[in-house]
mmCIF file of C-alpha atoms and ligand atoms in Angstrom:
data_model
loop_
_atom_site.group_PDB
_atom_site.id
_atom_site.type_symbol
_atom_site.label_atom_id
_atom_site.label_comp_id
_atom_site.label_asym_id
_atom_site.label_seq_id
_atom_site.Cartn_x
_atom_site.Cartn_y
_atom_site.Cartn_z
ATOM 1 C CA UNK A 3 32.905 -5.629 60.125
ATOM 2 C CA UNK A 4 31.940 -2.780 57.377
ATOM 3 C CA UNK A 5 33.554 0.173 57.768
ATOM 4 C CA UNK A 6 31.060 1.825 54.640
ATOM 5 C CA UNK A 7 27.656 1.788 56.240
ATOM 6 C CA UNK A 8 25.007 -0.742 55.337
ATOM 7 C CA UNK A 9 26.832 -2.131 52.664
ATOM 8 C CA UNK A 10 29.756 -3.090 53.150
ATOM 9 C CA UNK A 11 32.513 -3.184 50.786
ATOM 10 C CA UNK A 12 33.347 -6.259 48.267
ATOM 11 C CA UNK A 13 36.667 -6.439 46.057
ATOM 12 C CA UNK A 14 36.251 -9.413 43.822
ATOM 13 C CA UNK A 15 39.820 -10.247 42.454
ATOM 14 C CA UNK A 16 39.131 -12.857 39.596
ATOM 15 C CA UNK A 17 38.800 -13.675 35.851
ATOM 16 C CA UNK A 18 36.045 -12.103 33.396
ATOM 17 C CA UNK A 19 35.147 -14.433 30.095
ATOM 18 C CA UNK A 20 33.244 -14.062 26.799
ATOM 19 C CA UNK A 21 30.870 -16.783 27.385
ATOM 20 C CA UNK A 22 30.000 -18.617 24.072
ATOM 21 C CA UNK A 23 27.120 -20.861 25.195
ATOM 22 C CA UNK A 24 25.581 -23.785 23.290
ATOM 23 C CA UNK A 25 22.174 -25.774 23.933
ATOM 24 C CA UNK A 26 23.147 -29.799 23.286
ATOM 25 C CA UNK A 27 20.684 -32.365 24.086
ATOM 26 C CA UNK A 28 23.354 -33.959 25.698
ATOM 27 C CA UNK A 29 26.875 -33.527 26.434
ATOM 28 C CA UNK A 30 29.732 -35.004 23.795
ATOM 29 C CA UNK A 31 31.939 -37.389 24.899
ATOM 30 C CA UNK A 32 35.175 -37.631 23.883
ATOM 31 C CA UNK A 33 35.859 -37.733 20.073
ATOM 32 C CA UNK A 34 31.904 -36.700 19.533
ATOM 33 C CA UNK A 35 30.145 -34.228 17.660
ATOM 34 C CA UNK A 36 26.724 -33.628 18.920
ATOM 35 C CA UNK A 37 24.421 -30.792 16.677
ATOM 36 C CA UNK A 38 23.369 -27.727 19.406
ATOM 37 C CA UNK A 39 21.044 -24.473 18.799
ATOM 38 C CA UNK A 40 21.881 -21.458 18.249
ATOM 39 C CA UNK A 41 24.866 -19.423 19.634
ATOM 40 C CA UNK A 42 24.613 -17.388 22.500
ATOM 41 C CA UNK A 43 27.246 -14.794 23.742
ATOM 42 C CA UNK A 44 26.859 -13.487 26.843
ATOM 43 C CA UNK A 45 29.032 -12.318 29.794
ATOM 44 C CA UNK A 46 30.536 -14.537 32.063
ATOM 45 C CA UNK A 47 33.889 -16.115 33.666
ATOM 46 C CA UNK A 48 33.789 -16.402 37.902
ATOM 47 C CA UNK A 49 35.028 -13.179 39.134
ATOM 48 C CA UNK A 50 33.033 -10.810 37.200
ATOM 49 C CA UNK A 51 30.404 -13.251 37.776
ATOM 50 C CA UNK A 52 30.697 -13.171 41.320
ATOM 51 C CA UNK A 53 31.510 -9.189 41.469
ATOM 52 C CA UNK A 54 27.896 -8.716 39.405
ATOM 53 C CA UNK A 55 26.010 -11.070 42.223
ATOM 54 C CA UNK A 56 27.925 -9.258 45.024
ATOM 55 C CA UNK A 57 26.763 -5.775 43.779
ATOM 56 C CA UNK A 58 23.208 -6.710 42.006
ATOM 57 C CA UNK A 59 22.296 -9.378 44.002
ATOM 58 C CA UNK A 60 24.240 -8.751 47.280
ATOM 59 C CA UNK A 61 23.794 -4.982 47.502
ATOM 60 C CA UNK A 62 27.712 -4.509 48.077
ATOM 61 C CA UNK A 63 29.604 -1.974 47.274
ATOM 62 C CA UNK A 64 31.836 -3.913 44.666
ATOM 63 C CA UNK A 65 35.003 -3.318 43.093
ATOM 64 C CA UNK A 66 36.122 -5.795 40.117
ATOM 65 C CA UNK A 67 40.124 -5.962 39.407
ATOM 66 C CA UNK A 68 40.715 -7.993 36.946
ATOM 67 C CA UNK A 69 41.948 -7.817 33.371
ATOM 68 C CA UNK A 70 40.148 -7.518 30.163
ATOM 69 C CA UNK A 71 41.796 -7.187 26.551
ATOM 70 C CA UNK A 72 41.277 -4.541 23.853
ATOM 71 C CA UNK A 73 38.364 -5.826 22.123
ATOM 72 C CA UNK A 74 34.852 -6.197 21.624
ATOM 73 C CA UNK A 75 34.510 -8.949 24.306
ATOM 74 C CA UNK A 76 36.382 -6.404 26.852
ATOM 75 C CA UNK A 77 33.110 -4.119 26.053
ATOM 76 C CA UNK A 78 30.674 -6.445 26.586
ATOM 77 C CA UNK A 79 32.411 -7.012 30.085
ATOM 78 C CA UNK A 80 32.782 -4.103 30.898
ATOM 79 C CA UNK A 81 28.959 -2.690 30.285
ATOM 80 C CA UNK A 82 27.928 -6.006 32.208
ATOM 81 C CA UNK A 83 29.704 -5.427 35.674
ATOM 82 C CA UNK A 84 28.988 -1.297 35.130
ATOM 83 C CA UNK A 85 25.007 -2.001 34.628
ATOM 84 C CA UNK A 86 25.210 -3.973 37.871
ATOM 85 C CA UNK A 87 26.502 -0.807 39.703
ATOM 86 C CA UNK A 88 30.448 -2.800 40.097
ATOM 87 C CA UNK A 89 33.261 -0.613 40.355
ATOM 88 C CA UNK A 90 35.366 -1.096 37.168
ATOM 89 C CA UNK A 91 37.819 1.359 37.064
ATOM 90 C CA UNK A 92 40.442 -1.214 38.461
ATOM 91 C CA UNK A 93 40.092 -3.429 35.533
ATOM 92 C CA UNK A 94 43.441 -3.163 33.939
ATOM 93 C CA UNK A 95 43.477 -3.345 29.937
ATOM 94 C CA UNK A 96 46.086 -5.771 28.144
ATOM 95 C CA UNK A 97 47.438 -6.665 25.191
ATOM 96 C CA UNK A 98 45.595 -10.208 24.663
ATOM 97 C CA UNK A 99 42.829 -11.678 24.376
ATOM 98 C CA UNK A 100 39.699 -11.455 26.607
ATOM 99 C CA UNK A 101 39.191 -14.564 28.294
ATOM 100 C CA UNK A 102 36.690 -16.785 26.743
ATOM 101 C CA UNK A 103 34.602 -19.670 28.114
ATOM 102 C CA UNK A 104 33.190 -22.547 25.814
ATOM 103 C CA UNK A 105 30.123 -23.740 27.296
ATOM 104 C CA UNK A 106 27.525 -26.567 26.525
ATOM 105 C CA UNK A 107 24.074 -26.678 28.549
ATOM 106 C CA UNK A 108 22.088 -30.094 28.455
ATOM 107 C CA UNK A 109 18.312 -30.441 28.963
ATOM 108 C CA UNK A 110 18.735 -30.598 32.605
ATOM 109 C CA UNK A 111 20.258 -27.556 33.212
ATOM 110 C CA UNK A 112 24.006 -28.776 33.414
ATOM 111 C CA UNK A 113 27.252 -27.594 32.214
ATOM 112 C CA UNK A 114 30.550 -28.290 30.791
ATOM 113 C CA UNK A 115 33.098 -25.453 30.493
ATOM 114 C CA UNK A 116 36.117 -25.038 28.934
ATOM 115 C CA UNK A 117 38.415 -21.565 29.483
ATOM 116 C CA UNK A 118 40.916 -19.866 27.324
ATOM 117 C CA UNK A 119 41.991 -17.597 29.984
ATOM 118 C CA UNK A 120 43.397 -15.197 27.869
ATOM 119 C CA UNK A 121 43.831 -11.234 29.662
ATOM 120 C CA UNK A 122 42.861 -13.733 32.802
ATOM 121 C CA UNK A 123 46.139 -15.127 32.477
ATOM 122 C CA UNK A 124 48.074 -11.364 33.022
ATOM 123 C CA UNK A 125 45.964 -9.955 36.144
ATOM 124 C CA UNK A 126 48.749 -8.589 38.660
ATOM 125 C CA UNK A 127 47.867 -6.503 41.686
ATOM 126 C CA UNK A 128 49.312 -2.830 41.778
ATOM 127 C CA UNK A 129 49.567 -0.542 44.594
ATOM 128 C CA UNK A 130 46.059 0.601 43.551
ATOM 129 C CA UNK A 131 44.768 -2.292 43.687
ATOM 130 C CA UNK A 132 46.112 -3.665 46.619
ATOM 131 C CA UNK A 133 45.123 -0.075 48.834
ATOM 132 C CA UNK A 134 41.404 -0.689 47.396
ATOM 133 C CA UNK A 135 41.691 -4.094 49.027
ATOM 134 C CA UNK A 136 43.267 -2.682 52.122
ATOM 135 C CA UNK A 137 39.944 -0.606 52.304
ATOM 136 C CA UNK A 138 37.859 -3.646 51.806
ATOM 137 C CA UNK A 139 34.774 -5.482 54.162
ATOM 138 C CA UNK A 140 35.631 -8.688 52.352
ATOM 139 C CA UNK A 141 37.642 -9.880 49.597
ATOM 140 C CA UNK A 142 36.610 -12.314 47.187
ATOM 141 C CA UNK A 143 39.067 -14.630 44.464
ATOM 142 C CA UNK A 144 38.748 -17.883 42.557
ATOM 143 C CA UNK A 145 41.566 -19.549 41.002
ATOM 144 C CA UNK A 146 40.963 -18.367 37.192
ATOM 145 C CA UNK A 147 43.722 -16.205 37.748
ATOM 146 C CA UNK A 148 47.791 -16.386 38.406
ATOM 147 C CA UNK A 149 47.943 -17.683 42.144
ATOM 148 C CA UNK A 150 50.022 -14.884 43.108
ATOM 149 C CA UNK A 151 47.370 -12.309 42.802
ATOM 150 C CA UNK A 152 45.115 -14.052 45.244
ATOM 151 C CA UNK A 153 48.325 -14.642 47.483
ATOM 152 C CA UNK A 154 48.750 -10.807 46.889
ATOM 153 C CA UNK A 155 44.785 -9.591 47.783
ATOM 154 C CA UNK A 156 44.918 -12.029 50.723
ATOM 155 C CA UNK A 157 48.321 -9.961 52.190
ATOM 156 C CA UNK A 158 47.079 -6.880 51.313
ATOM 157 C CA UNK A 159 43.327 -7.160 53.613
ATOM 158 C CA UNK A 160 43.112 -5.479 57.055
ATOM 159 C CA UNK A 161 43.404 -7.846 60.154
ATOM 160 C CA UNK A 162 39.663 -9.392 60.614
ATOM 161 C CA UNK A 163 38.397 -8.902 57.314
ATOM 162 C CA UNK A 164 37.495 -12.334 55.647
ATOM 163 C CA UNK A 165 39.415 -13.685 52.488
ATOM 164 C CA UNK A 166 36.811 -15.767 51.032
ATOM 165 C CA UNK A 167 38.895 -17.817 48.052
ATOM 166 C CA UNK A 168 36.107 -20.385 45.966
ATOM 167 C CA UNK A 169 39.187 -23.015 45.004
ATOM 168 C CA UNK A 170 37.458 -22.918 41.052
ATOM 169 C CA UNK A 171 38.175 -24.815 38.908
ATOM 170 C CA UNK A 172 39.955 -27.397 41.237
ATOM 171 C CA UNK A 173 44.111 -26.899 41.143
ATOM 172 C CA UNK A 174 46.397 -27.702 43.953
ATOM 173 C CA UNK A 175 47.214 -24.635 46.742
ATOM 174 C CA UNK A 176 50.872 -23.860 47.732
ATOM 175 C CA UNK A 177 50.854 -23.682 51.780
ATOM 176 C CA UNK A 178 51.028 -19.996 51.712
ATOM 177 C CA UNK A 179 47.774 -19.635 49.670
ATOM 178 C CA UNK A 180 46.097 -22.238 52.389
ATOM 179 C CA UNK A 181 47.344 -19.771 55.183
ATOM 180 C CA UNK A 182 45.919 -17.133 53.631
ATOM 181 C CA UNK A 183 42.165 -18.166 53.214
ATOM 182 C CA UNK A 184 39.213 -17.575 55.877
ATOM 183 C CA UNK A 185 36.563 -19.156 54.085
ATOM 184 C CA UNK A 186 36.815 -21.904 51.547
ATOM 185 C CA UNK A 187 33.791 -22.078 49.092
ATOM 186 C CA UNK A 188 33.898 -25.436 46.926
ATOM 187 C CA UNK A 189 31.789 -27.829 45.504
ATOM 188 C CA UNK A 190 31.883 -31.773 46.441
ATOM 189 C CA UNK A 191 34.191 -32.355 43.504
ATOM 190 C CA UNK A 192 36.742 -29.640 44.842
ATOM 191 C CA UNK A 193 36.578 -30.634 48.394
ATOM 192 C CA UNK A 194 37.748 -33.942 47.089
ATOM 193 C CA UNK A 195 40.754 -32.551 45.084
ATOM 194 C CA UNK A 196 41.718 -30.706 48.025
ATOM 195 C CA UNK A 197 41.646 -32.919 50.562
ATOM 196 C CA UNK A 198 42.875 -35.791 47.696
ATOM 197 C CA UNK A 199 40.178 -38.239 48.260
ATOM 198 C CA UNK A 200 38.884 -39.809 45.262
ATOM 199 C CA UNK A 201 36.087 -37.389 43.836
ATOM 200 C CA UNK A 202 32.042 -38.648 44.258
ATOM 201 C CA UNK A 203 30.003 -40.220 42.216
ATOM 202 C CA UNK A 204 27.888 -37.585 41.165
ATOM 203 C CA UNK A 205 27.055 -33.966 40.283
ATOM 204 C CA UNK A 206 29.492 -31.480 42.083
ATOM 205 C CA UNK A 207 27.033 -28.516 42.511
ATOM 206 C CA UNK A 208 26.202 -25.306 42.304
ATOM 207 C CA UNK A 209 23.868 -23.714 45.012
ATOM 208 C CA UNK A 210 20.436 -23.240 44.936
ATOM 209 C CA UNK A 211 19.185 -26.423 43.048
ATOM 210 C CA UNK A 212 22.180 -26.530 40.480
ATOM 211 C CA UNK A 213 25.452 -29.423 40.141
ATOM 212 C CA UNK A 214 22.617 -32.656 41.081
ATOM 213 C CA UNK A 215 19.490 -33.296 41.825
ATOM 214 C CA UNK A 216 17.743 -32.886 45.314
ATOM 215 C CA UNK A 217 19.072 -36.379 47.379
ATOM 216 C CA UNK A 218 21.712 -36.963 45.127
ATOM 217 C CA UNK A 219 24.523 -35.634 47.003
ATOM 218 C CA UNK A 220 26.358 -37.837 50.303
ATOM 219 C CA UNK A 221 25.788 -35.780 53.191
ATOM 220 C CA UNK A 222 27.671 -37.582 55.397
ATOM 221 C CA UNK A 223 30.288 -37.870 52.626
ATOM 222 C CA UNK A 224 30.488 -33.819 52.333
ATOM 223 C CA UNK A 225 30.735 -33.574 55.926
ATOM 224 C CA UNK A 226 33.605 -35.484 56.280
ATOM 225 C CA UNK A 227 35.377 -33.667 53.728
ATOM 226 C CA UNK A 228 34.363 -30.408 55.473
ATOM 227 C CA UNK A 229 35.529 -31.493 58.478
ATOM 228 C CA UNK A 230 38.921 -32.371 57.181
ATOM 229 C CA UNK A 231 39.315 -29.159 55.287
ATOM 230 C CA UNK A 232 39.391 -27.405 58.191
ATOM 231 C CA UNK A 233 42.927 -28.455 59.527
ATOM 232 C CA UNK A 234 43.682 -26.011 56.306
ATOM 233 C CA UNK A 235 41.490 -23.498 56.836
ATOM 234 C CA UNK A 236 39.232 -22.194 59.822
ATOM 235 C CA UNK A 237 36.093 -22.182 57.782
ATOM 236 C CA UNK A 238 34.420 -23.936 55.023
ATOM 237 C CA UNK A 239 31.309 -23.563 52.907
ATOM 238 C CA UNK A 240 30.824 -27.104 50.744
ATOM 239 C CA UNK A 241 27.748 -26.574 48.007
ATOM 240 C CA UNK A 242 25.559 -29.464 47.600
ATOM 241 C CA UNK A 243 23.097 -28.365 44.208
ATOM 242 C CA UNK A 244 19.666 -29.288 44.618
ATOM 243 C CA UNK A 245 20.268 -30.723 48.460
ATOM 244 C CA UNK A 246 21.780 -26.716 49.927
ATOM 245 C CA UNK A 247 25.070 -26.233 51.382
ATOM 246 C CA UNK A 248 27.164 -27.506 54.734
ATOM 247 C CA UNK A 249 28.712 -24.686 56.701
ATOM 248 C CA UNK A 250 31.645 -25.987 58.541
ATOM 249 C CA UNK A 251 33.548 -23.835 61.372
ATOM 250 C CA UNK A 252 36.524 -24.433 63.882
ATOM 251 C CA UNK A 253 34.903 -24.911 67.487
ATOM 252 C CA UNK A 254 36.022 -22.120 70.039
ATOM 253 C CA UNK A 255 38.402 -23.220 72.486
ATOM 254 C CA UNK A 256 40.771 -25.757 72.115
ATOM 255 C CA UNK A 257 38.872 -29.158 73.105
ATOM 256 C CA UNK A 258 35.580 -27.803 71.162
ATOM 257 C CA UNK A 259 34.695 -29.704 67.939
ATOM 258 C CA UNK A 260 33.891 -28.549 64.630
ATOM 259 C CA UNK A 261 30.773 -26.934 64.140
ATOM 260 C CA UNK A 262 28.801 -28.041 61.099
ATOM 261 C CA UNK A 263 25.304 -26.488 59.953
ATOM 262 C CA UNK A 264 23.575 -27.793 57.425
ATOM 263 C CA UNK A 265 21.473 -24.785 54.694
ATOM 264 C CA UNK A 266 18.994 -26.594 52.921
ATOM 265 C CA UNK A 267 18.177 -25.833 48.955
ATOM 266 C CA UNK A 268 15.337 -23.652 47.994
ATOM 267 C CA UNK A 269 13.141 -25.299 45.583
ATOM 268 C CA UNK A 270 13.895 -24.265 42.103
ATOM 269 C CA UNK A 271 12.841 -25.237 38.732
ATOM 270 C CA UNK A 272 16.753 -25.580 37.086
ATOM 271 C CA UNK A 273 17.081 -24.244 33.661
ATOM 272 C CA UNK A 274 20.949 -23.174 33.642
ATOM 273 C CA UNK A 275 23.313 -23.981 36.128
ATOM 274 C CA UNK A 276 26.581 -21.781 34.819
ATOM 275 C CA UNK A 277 27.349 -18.986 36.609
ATOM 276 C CA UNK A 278 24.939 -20.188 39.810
ATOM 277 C CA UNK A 279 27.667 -20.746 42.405
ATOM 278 C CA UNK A 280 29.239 -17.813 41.614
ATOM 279 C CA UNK A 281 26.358 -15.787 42.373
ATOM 280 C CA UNK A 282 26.628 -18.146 45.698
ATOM 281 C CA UNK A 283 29.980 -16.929 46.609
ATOM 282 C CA UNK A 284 28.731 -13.342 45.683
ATOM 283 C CA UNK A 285 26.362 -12.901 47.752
ATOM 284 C CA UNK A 286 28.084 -14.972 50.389
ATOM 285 C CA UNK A 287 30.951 -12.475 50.407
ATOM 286 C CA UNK A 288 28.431 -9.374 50.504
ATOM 287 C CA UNK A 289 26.867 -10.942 53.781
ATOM 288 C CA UNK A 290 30.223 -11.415 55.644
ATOM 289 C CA UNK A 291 31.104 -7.790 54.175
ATOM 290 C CA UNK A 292 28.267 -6.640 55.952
ATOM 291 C CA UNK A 293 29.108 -7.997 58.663
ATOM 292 C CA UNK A 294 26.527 -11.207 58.799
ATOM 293 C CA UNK A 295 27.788 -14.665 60.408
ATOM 294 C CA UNK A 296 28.568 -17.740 58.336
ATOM 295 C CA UNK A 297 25.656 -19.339 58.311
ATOM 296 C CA UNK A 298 23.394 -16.472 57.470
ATOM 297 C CA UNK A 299 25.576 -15.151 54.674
ATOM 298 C CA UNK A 300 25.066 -18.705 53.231
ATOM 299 C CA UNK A 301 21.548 -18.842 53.411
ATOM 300 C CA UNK A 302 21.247 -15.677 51.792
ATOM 301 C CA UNK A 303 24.026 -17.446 49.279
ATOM 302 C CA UNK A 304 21.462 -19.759 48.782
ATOM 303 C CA UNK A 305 18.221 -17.904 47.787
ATOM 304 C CA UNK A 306 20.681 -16.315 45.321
ATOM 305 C CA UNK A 307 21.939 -19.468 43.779
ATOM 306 C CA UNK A 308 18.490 -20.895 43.598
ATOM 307 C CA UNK A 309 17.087 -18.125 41.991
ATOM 308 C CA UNK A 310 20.606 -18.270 38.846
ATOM 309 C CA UNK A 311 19.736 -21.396 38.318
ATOM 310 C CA UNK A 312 16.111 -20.641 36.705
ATOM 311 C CA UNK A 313 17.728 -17.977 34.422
ATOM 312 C CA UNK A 314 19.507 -18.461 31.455
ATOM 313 C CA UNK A 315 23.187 -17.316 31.226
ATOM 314 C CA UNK A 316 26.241 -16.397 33.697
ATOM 315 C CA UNK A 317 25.639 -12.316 34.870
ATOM 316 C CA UNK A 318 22.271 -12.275 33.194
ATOM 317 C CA UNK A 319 20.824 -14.756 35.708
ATOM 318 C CA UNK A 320 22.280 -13.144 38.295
ATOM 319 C CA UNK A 321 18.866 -11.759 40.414
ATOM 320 C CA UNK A 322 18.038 -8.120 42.381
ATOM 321 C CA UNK A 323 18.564 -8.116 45.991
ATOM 322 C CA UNK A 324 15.036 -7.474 46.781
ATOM 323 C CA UNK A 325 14.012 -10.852 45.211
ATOM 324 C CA UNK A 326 16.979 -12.711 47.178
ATOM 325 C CA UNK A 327 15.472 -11.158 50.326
ATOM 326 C CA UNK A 328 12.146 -12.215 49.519
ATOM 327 C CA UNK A 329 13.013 -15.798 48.622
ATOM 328 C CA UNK A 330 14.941 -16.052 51.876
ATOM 329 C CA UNK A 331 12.606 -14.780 54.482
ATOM 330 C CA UNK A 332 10.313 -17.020 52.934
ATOM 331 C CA UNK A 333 11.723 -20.112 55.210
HETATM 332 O O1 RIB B 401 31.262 -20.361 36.800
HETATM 333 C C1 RIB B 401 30.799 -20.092 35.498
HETATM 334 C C2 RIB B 401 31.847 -19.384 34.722
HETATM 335 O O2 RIB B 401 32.969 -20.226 34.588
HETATM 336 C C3 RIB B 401 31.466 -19.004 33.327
HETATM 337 O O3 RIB B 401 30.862 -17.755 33.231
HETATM 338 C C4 RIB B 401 32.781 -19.147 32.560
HETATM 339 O O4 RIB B 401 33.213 -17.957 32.001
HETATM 340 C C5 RIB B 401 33.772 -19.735 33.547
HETATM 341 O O5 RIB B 401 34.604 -18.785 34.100
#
């Protein structure tokens, strides 16, 4: 699949957030006020995320197009994805905001997240953009952006390269945004909402030990929705936390069944979840990009996610290659 050499080229089309992060011992619930630590500000929101884990923790080469605002937030951005070698000089500058993120982080390593989307809100694909895609291994996109632009990236790839779209946070797809997607990257929560089954019980999850705890996830349950996502799409990648991921694929031929393989978790000691599936989907698209199969993008995926989660913070947890590599081959 690359066309670059060993690399393979990544264009991550997405949001970027100021993260402001707060400890709680436990999450408010509605009408609450619960006392946290200290404020942390740090960068974040899913596509730089993911463009950061595809470059640092990937080894892509990675562009970012997205769009930032004119402030101090846009900096902080900007020398984020830059220090992890991503290409930045699509990132268009507007006249709002930088998209924020308001985070709280229990004891336990989980999240809850709230986006202003800001600059997120005004990311539209020129012809620049759209040629970089053209010369694109893989494209990545989540849905923190207007749906047209990942319509737009998803038009503008060469035949055969993969359109990877992580349907976060949940919203519903228009048909032509369905058509348009090669691999599907949710969590159990999103698979429900796409497939419109009532959502689980528990923890959605992040890879890599994030989003519940080891056994707390319905296998069979995720397998089924899987299964059923694929009369949408031909293949789809559901994250199950601390229990791995399920790799679901059309069969070959016309009377062959799905395939479904099942990537278990590395072991990892959780201290932060945010920002751990998007180095999942990061390193997932830097495999394919490369020109790896499903599975073994997603094990890579894995190692990656497992390793975010023992980190603190959204691109700062994001780990080096060589690490994800070692943690892998370990199994
Ligand atoms: O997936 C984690 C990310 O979601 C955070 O960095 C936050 O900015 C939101 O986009």
């Amino acid at each position: 699949m690359s066309t670059s050499g060993e690399r393979g080229r990544v264009v991550v089309v997405g949001s970027a957030n100021v993260d402001l992060v707060v400890d709680v011992p436990r999450h408010p619930g509605a009408g609450e006020t619960v006392l946290g630590g200290d404020l942390r500000r740090s960068p974040g929101g899913k596509g730089a995320n993911q463009a950061v884990a595809a470059a640092r923790a990937g080894g892509a080469d990675t562009t970012f197009v997205g769009a930032v605002g004119r402030d101090d937030g846009a900096d902080l951005l900007l020398a984020s994805l830059d220090a992890a070698g991503v290409r930045t000089d699509l990132v268009a500058r507007v006249d709002a905001a930088t998209g924020t993120a308001l985070i709280t982080v229990s004891p336990d390593g989980e999240n809850t997240i709230v986006v202003a989307p800001g600059a997120n809100a005004h990311v539209r694909l020129d012809a620049e953009d759209l040629a970089r895609v053209a010369a694109a291994d893989a494209v990545l996109a989540q849905l923190e952006v207007p749906l047209d632009v990942v319509r737009d990236a998803a038009r503008a790839r060469r035949p055969g390269v993969p359109m990877v779209l992580n349907a976060a946070p949940s919203r519903d797809l228009p048909d032509d945004v369905w058509d348009a997607v090669d691999v599907l990257v949710v969590n159990e929560h999103e698979a429900a909402d796409l497939a419109g089954t009532g959502r689980p019980g528990d923890g959605g999850g992040a890879p890599g030990g994030a989003g519940g705890a080891r056994g707390s996830h319905d296998a069979g349950r995720a397998e089924a929705l899987a299964v059923s996502l694929l009369a949408r799409v031909p293949a789809v990648v559901v994250t199950l936390g601390g229990d791995g991921c399920l790799v679901a694929r059309r069969g070959q031929g016309a009377l062959a069944g799905p395939e479904v393989v099942v990537v278990p978790a590395f072991p990892a000691d959780v201290v932060d979840t945010t920002g751990a599936g998007d180095t999942f989907c990061g390193v997932l698209a830097a495999g394919l990009a490369r020109g790896a199969d499903l599975p073994t993008a997603a094990r890579l995926a894995a190692a990656a996610g497992a390793l975010a989660v023992t980190r603190r913070g959204a691109q700062d947890a994001v780990p080096d290659e060589h690490d994800v590599v070692a943690l892998a081959a370990r199994r």
